[in-house]
Amino acid sequence: MAFSITYYISLACPTVEKSLEMIDRYIEKGATGFQIDMPSRDPYGETDFVKKMMSDALAAHSDYAYYMDAFRRIRAKHKDLNLSIVVYKDVIDAIGIEVFTDFCKEISMYSVRLAGNDERVPYTEYMTSHGLFCIEGVGYYMPQEHIDWVMGRSCIVTLRTKRKTEAPNRGLETWSQRIGYLRDKGVQAPIYAIADMRTAEDLKAAKDGGADGTIVGNVLMQLWDDEERLWAKFQELQSVAE
């Protein structure tokens, strides 16, 4: 099975028009999947780079209908694109969960990732009960409650790289050890590597360890003003999918 690379893009980096242009250019060079955010007023889990993009976006366009229409433009132009969204709860609350869910179904959103860890269950349960495919994370220490939550669930499971401050994880250090542990426990969902996936070596380690794919963060967005380095890095990452 092919290793799937999903590229994360902030929808207004630094403007919606620029992001839509770059999505087209990624696709021209071989990208097949994107995870795109909507700007949050409280993106507490993001890097300073993404926080600034979101803050500037909302200062310019505070109405979420503007961002929903941008997603519609992407789908109208790329009908078969693997298109996913990442949102914080405040975004869903501003739109309304019913309207948000209907919107995702309207444009055939492949998956929804609810960012953050607080009060997820009512949101996730509503969306999945209405036919959406969600992304669910299992923590680095793989607590049993995380495994129980994803067991048998129709979702993508994300595993992140180890943070430098984390202690050894009871003998489950490598991708193959951690992914094998989840498979042995009965997790059958696709497993994607996330966080600090910056080089071909990072992606290949996850691929060789049994991951079905990866979500590449803002490493490429930070190179948008340096096209030579941007496309060299893009081809380096993309080569792992081939």
Coordinates of N, CA and C in Angstrom, one line a residue, residues 11 22 41 44 63 68 71-72 91 99 120 129 136 154 164 168 174 176 190 197 212 224 229 237 239:
L11 N -5.1 28.2 6.1 CA -5.9 28.7 5.0 C -5.6 30.2 4.6
M22 N -1.0 28.3 -3.7 CA 0.0 27.3 -3.3 C -0.5 25.9 -3.3
R41 N -9.6 31.8 17.2 CA -9.2 32.9 18.0 C -8.4 32.4 19.2
Y44 N -4.3 27.5 20.8 CA -3.3 27.3 21.8 C -2.3 26.2 21.5
D63 N -15.6 36.7 9.4 CA -16.8 35.9 9.0 C -16.3 34.6 8.5
M68 N -15.3 29.2 4.6 CA -16.1 28.1 4.0 C -16.1 28.2 2.5
F71 N -13.0 26.9 0.9 CA -13.0 25.5 0.8 C -13.8 25.0 -0.4
R72 N -14.9 25.7 -0.6 CA -15.8 25.3 -1.7 C -15.0 25.6 -3.0
V91 N -14.1 27.6 16.6 CA -14.5 27.7 15.2 C -15.8 27.0 14.9
V99 N -24.4 23.3 11.1 CA -24.0 23.9 9.8 C -22.6 23.5 9.4
R120 N -13.9 17.0 23.9 CA -14.0 16.5 22.5 C -15.2 15.7 22.2
S129 N -21.6 10.6 14.0 CA -22.9 10.0 13.9 C -23.7 10.6 12.7
E136 N -8.3 11.0 15.2 CA -8.1 10.9 16.6 C -6.7 10.5 17.0
S154 N -14.3 4.4 13.2 CA -14.0 4.8 11.8 C -13.3 6.1 11.8
K164 N 11.6 16.0 23.1 CA 12.9 15.8 23.7 C 12.8 15.7 25.2
P168 N 11.8 7.6 28.5 CA 11.6 6.3 27.8 C 10.1 5.8 28.0
T174 N 10.4 3.1 19.1 CA 10.4 3.2 17.7 C 9.0 3.2 17.1
S176 N 8.0 1.3 14.8 CA 7.5 -0.1 14.6 C 7.1 -0.7 15.9
P190 N -6.2 3.3 9.9 CA -5.0 3.9 9.4 C -4.2 4.7 10.4
M197 N 7.8 16.2 11.4 CA 8.0 15.4 10.2 C 8.6 16.3 9.2
D212 N 0.8 4.2 7.9 CA 0.1 4.3 6.6 C 0.3 5.6 5.9
W224 N 7.7 29.5 1.9 CA 7.0 30.0 0.8 C 7.7 31.2 0.1
R229 N 14.4 26.7 -2.1 CA 14.4 25.8 -0.9 C 13.0 25.1 -0.8
L237 N 10.5 15.4 0.4 CA 9.4 14.8 1.2 C 8.6 13.9 0.3
S239 N 9.3 12.3 -2.4 CA 9.9 11.1 -2.8 C 9.6 9.9 -2.0

